[in-house]
Amino acid sequence: VEKGVNFLLLAADKLPDIQFKIVGDGPQRIHLEKIVADKKMKNVEIAGEKHGQELANFMAGARLLTAPSVWHENAPMSVVEAKAHGKVIVASSTGGISEILPADLLIPPADPSALAKKIKEWFYANPSKIQEFGINLQTESQLENGADNYLKKLLEIYCAL
C-alpha cells in the first residue's frame, strides 16, 4: 500500500498503449494480480522480485521508471538506483524523494491522474531528451553517492569525533 502500486495500476489503466512491468513482491501482490486480471489489463505485468544483475538488466531495458510512493520515505533504494543507472524516474513528491529528484519528474502522492499524465509526458518525450535527462541524473548521483564523496563524508565524521 505504502509504495503506491495501487495508484500505478489506476494510472496504467488510463494508458493502455504503454506497457507496465511492476517489480517487487509483498503482501499486496495477490490483490494487485487480481485487479490486473479482473480489469483485463493487458498492459501490466507483475514481474515479482528482482535482485542484482537481473534487476540491473530490467532497469536497463525500461524506457522510464516510476516510484509512486505514498509513504514518507527518506531515500528509497529504487529512486537512488534509478538515478545511478541514468534512468528517468517519475515519482511522488513525498518525503526525501522531492530532495533527490528534480521537480520535472515529481507528481503529488496518491494522484493517479497526475501520475498517468507525467508517465505519458516522459514516455513519449523525445528519446534524446530522456537520454540527456538520464545522463544528468546519473552524473548527479555519482557526485552525491560516489566513492570519493562517500569517503570524504566519512572522514569528516571521523575527524569530528
PDB file of C-alpha atoms in Angstrom:
ATOM      1  CA  VAL A   1       0.000   0.000   0.000  1.00  0.00           C
ATOM      2  CA  GLU A   2       2.712   2.487   1.022  1.00  0.00           C
ATOM      3  CA  LYS A   3       4.588   2.029  -2.279  1.00  0.00           C
ATOM      4  CA  GLY A   4       1.571   3.375  -4.193  1.00  0.00           C
ATOM      5  CA  VAL A   5       1.330   0.474  -6.637  1.00  0.00           C
ATOM      6  CA  ASN A   6      -2.468   0.665  -6.475  1.00  0.00           C
ATOM      7  CA  PHE A   7      -2.205   4.227  -7.860  1.00  0.00           C
ATOM      8  CA  LEU A   8       0.178   2.975 -10.535  1.00  0.00           C
ATOM      9  CA  LEU A   9      -2.455   0.427 -11.631  1.00  0.00           C
ATOM     10  CA  LEU A  10      -5.053   3.200 -11.849  1.00  0.00           C
ATOM     11  CA  ALA A  11      -2.623   5.247 -13.962  1.00  0.00           C
ATOM     12  CA  ALA A  12      -1.792   2.220 -16.150  1.00  0.00           C
ATOM     13  CA  ASP A  13      -5.493   1.701 -16.765  1.00  0.00           C
ATOM     14  CA  LYS A  14      -5.576   5.205 -18.316  1.00  0.00           C
ATOM     15  CA  LEU A  15      -2.584   4.375 -20.562  1.00  0.00           C
ATOM     16  CA  PRO A  16      -3.415   1.098 -22.345  1.00  0.00           C
ATOM     17  CA  ASP A  17      -0.794   1.720 -25.067  1.00  0.00           C
ATOM     18  CA  ILE A  18       2.081   1.783 -22.564  1.00  0.00           C
ATOM     19  CA  GLN A  19       3.460  -1.490 -21.192  1.00  0.00           C
ATOM     20  CA  PHE A  20       3.990  -1.530 -17.412  1.00  0.00           C
ATOM     21  CA  LYS A  21       6.188  -4.050 -15.615  1.00  0.00           C
ATOM     22  CA  ILE A  22       5.922  -3.963 -11.838  1.00  0.00           C
ATOM     23  CA  VAL A  23       8.967  -5.194  -9.953  1.00  0.00           C
ATOM     24  CA  GLY A  24       8.703  -6.240  -6.335  1.00  0.00           C
ATOM     25  CA  ASP A  25       6.876  -8.551  -4.025  1.00  0.00           C
ATOM     26  CA  GLY A  26       4.910  -8.241  -0.836  1.00  0.00           C
ATOM     27  CA  PRO A  27       1.620  -8.829   0.909  1.00  0.00           C
ATOM     28  CA  GLN A  28      -0.372  -6.872  -1.708  1.00  0.00           C
ATOM     29  CA  ARG A  29       0.842  -8.890  -4.701  1.00  0.00           C
ATOM     30  CA  ILE A  30      -2.144 -11.272  -4.854  1.00  0.00           C
ATOM     31  CA  HIS A  31      -4.549  -8.338  -4.541  1.00  0.00           C
ATOM     32  CA  LEU A  32      -2.760  -6.442  -7.319  1.00  0.00           C
ATOM     33  CA  GLU A  33      -2.699  -9.501  -9.597  1.00  0.00           C
ATOM     34  CA  LYS A  34      -6.457  -9.870  -9.040  1.00  0.00           C
ATOM     35  CA  ILE A  35      -7.032  -6.245 -10.075  1.00  0.00           C
ATOM     36  CA  VAL A  36      -4.956  -6.763 -13.228  1.00  0.00           C
ATOM     37  CA  ALA A  37      -6.866  -9.953 -14.073  1.00  0.00           C
ATOM     38  CA  ASP A  38     -10.325  -8.558 -13.231  1.00  0.00           C
ATOM     39  CA  LYS A  39      -9.753  -5.423 -15.313  1.00  0.00           C
ATOM     40  CA  LYS A  40      -8.129  -7.472 -18.102  1.00  0.00           C
ATOM     41  CA  MET A  41      -5.154  -5.109 -18.091  1.00  0.00           C
ATOM     42  CA  LYS A  42      -3.070  -6.470 -20.960  1.00  0.00           C
ATOM     43  CA  ASN A  43      -0.510  -3.676 -20.489  1.00  0.00           C
ATOM     44  CA  VAL A  44       0.514  -4.691 -16.946  1.00  0.00           C
ATOM     45  CA  GLU A  45       2.890  -7.459 -15.910  1.00  0.00           C
ATOM     46  CA  ILE A  46       3.702  -8.105 -12.273  1.00  0.00           C
ATOM     47  CA  ALA A  47       7.255  -9.380 -12.630  1.00  0.00           C
ATOM     48  CA  GLY A  48       7.973 -10.111  -8.979  1.00  0.00           C
ATOM     49  CA  GLU A  49      11.141  -9.556  -7.023  1.00  0.00           C
ATOM     50  CA  LYS A  50      14.406  -8.867  -8.862  1.00  0.00           C
ATOM     51  CA  HIS A  51      17.936  -8.508  -7.469  1.00  0.00           C
ATOM     52  CA  GLY A  52      21.471  -7.842  -8.618  1.00  0.00           C
ATOM     53  CA  GLN A  53      22.229  -8.178 -12.314  1.00  0.00           C
ATOM     54  CA  GLU A  54      18.686  -9.285 -13.081  1.00  0.00           C
ATOM     55  CA  LEU A  55      17.356  -6.020 -11.615  1.00  0.00           C
ATOM     56  CA  ALA A  56      20.038  -4.000 -13.419  1.00  0.00           C
ATOM     57  CA  ASN A  57      19.071  -5.648 -16.729  1.00  0.00           C
ATOM     58  CA  PHE A  58      15.407  -4.981 -16.037  1.00  0.00           C
ATOM     59  CA  MET A  59      16.110  -1.302 -15.392  1.00  0.00           C
ATOM     60  CA  ALA A  60      18.358  -1.023 -18.445  1.00  0.00           C
ATOM     61  CA  GLY A  61      15.520  -2.265 -20.643  1.00  0.00           C
ATOM     62  CA  ALA A  62      12.990   0.232 -19.295  1.00  0.00           C
ATOM     63  CA  ARG A  63      12.240   3.493 -21.053  1.00  0.00           C
ATOM     64  CA  LEU A  64      11.496   5.077 -17.680  1.00  0.00           C
ATOM     65  CA  LEU A  65      10.776   4.031 -14.117  1.00  0.00           C
ATOM     66  CA  THR A  66       8.262   5.115 -11.525  1.00  0.00           C
ATOM     67  CA  ALA A  67       8.060   5.259  -7.737  1.00  0.00           C
ATOM     68  CA  PRO A  68       4.517   6.379  -6.835  1.00  0.00           C
ATOM     69  CA  SER A  69       5.121   6.019  -3.096  1.00  0.00           C
ATOM     70  CA  VAL A  70       2.650   7.497  -0.620  1.00  0.00           C
ATOM     71  CA  TRP A  71       4.940   6.758   2.323  1.00  0.00           C
ATOM     72  CA  HIS A  72       7.338   9.463   3.530  1.00  0.00           C
ATOM     73  CA  GLU A  73      10.485   7.627   2.558  1.00  0.00           C
ATOM     74  CA  ASN A  74      13.856   9.204   3.187  1.00  0.00           C
ATOM     75  CA  ALA A  75      15.973   7.873   0.317  1.00  0.00           C
ATOM     76  CA  PRO A  76      14.234   4.912  -1.321  1.00  0.00           C
ATOM     77  CA  MET A  77      16.657   2.485  -2.921  1.00  0.00           C
ATOM     78  CA  SER A  78      14.550   2.292  -6.099  1.00  0.00           C
ATOM     79  CA  VAL A  79      14.977   6.028  -6.688  1.00  0.00           C
ATOM     80  CA  VAL A  80      18.675   6.045  -5.779  1.00  0.00           C
ATOM     81  CA  GLU A  81      19.351   3.042  -8.062  1.00  0.00           C
ATOM     82  CA  ALA A  82      17.358   4.531 -10.935  1.00  0.00           C
ATOM     83  CA  LYS A  83      19.436   7.710 -10.777  1.00  0.00           C
ATOM     84  CA  ALA A  84      22.651   5.693 -10.594  1.00  0.00           C
ATOM     85  CA  HIS A  85      21.588   3.828 -13.748  1.00  0.00           C
ATOM     86  CA  GLY A  86      20.752   7.087 -15.517  1.00  0.00           C
ATOM     87  CA  LYS A  87      17.043   6.366 -15.741  1.00  0.00           C
ATOM     88  CA  VAL A  88      14.266   8.926 -15.730  1.00  0.00           C
ATOM     89  CA  ILE A  89      12.044   8.096 -12.753  1.00  0.00           C
ATOM     90  CA  VAL A  90       8.594   9.597 -12.263  1.00  0.00           C
ATOM     91  CA  ALA A  91       7.939   9.700  -8.528  1.00  0.00           C
ATOM     92  CA  SER A  92       5.734  11.097  -5.799  1.00  0.00           C
ATOM     93  CA  SER A  93       6.910  14.283  -4.155  1.00  0.00           C
ATOM     94  CA  THR A  94       6.842  12.793  -0.695  1.00  0.00           C
ATOM     95  CA  GLY A  95       9.487  12.510   1.993  1.00  0.00           C
ATOM     96  CA  GLY A  96      13.060  12.736   0.769  1.00  0.00           C
ATOM     97  CA  ILE A  97      12.148  11.881  -2.821  1.00  0.00           C
ATOM     98  CA  SER A  98      11.482  15.547  -3.564  1.00  0.00           C
ATOM     99  CA  GLU A  99      15.063  16.296  -2.494  1.00  0.00           C
ATOM    100  CA  ILE A 100      16.543  13.532  -4.653  1.00  0.00           C
ATOM    101  CA  LEU A 101      14.729  14.238  -7.931  1.00  0.00           C
ATOM    102  CA  PRO A 102      14.075  17.406  -9.927  1.00  0.00           C
ATOM    103  CA  ALA A 103      10.568  18.882  -9.986  1.00  0.00           C
ATOM    104  CA  ASP A 104      10.125  17.844 -13.653  1.00  0.00           C
ATOM    105  CA  LEU A 105       9.824  14.215 -12.508  1.00  0.00           C
ATOM    106  CA  LEU A 106       7.582  14.690  -9.468  1.00  0.00           C
ATOM    107  CA  ILE A 107       3.848  14.289  -9.010  1.00  0.00           C
ATOM    108  CA  PRO A 108       1.630  14.712  -5.949  1.00  0.00           C
ATOM    109  CA  PRO A 109       1.297  11.470  -3.953  1.00  0.00           C
ATOM    110  CA  ALA A 110      -1.870   9.371  -4.348  1.00  0.00           C
ATOM    111  CA  ASP A 111      -2.864  11.099  -7.597  1.00  0.00           C
ATOM    112  CA  PRO A 112      -3.279   8.526 -10.397  1.00  0.00           C
ATOM    113  CA  SER A 113      -4.328  11.175 -12.942  1.00  0.00           C
ATOM    114  CA  ALA A 114      -1.182  13.230 -12.348  1.00  0.00           C
ATOM    115  CA  LEU A 115       0.881  10.034 -12.428  1.00  0.00           C
ATOM    116  CA  ALA A 116      -0.640   8.974 -15.759  1.00  0.00           C
ATOM    117  CA  LYS A 117      -0.086  12.431 -17.225  1.00  0.00           C
ATOM    118  CA  LYS A 118       3.576  12.558 -16.140  1.00  0.00           C
ATOM    119  CA  ILE A 119       4.272   8.994 -17.316  1.00  0.00           C
ATOM    120  CA  LYS A 120       2.729   9.802 -20.702  1.00  0.00           C
ATOM    121  CA  GLU A 121       4.729  13.038 -20.940  1.00  0.00           C
ATOM    122  CA  TRP A 122       8.043  11.271 -20.340  1.00  0.00           C
ATOM    123  CA  PHE A 123       7.229   8.041 -22.182  1.00  0.00           C
ATOM    124  CA  TYR A 124       6.510   9.947 -25.387  1.00  0.00           C
ATOM    125  CA  ALA A 125       9.255  12.547 -24.886  1.00  0.00           C
ATOM    126  CA  ASN A 126      11.984  12.802 -27.473  1.00  0.00           C
ATOM    127  CA  PRO A 127      14.437   9.940 -26.816  1.00  0.00           C
ATOM    128  CA  SER A 128      17.358  12.395 -26.813  1.00  0.00           C
ATOM    129  CA  LYS A 129      15.633  14.394 -24.056  1.00  0.00           C
ATOM    130  CA  ILE A 130      15.163  11.221 -21.998  1.00  0.00           C
ATOM    131  CA  GLN A 131      18.796  10.234 -22.561  1.00  0.00           C
ATOM    132  CA  GLU A 132      20.112  13.692 -21.672  1.00  0.00           C
ATOM    133  CA  PHE A 133      17.971  13.841 -18.540  1.00  0.00           C
ATOM    134  CA  GLY A 134      19.137  10.352 -17.550  1.00  0.00           C
ATOM    135  CA  ILE A 135      22.795  11.299 -18.015  1.00  0.00           C
ATOM    136  CA  ASN A 136      22.271  14.370 -15.821  1.00  0.00           C
ATOM    137  CA  LEU A 137      20.623  12.225 -13.134  1.00  0.00           C
ATOM    138  CA  GLN A 138      23.468   9.696 -13.300  1.00  0.00           C
ATOM    139  CA  THR A 139      26.137  12.409 -13.067  1.00  0.00           C
ATOM    140  CA  GLU A 140      24.348  13.954 -10.094  1.00  0.00           C
ATOM    141  CA  SER A 141      24.118  10.514  -8.468  1.00  0.00           C
ATOM    142  CA  GLN A 142      27.833   9.882  -8.946  1.00  0.00           C
ATOM    143  CA  LEU A 143      28.678  13.242  -7.398  1.00  0.00           C
ATOM    144  CA  GLU A 144      26.356  12.675  -4.428  1.00  0.00           C
ATOM    145  CA  ASN A 145      26.904   8.960  -3.835  1.00  0.00           C
ATOM    146  CA  GLY A 146      30.216   8.122  -5.495  1.00  0.00           C
ATOM    147  CA  ALA A 147      33.073   6.512  -3.576  1.00  0.00           C
ATOM    148  CA  ASP A 148      35.114   9.725  -3.416  1.00  0.00           C
ATOM    149  CA  ASN A 149      32.275  11.730  -1.888  1.00  0.00           C
ATOM    150  CA  TYR A 150      31.387   8.872   0.452  1.00  0.00           C
ATOM    151  CA  LEU A 151      34.981   8.682   1.697  1.00  0.00           C
ATOM    152  CA  LYS A 152      35.137  12.461   2.137  1.00  0.00           C
ATOM    153  CA  LYS A 153      31.927  12.494   4.200  1.00  0.00           C
ATOM    154  CA  LEU A 154      33.053   9.508   6.263  1.00  0.00           C
ATOM    155  CA  LEU A 155      36.403  11.127   7.025  1.00  0.00           C
ATOM    156  CA  GLU A 156      34.615  14.352   8.047  1.00  0.00           C
ATOM    157  CA  ILE A 157      32.579  12.328  10.547  1.00  0.00           C
ATOM    158  CA  TYR A 158      35.662  10.559  11.937  1.00  0.00           C
ATOM    159  CA  CYS A 159      37.592  13.812  12.183  1.00  0.00           C
ATOM    160  CA  ALA A 160      34.717  15.449  14.070  1.00  0.00           C
ATOM    161  CA  LEU A 161      34.850  12.773  16.798  1.00  0.00           C
TER     162      LEU A 161
END
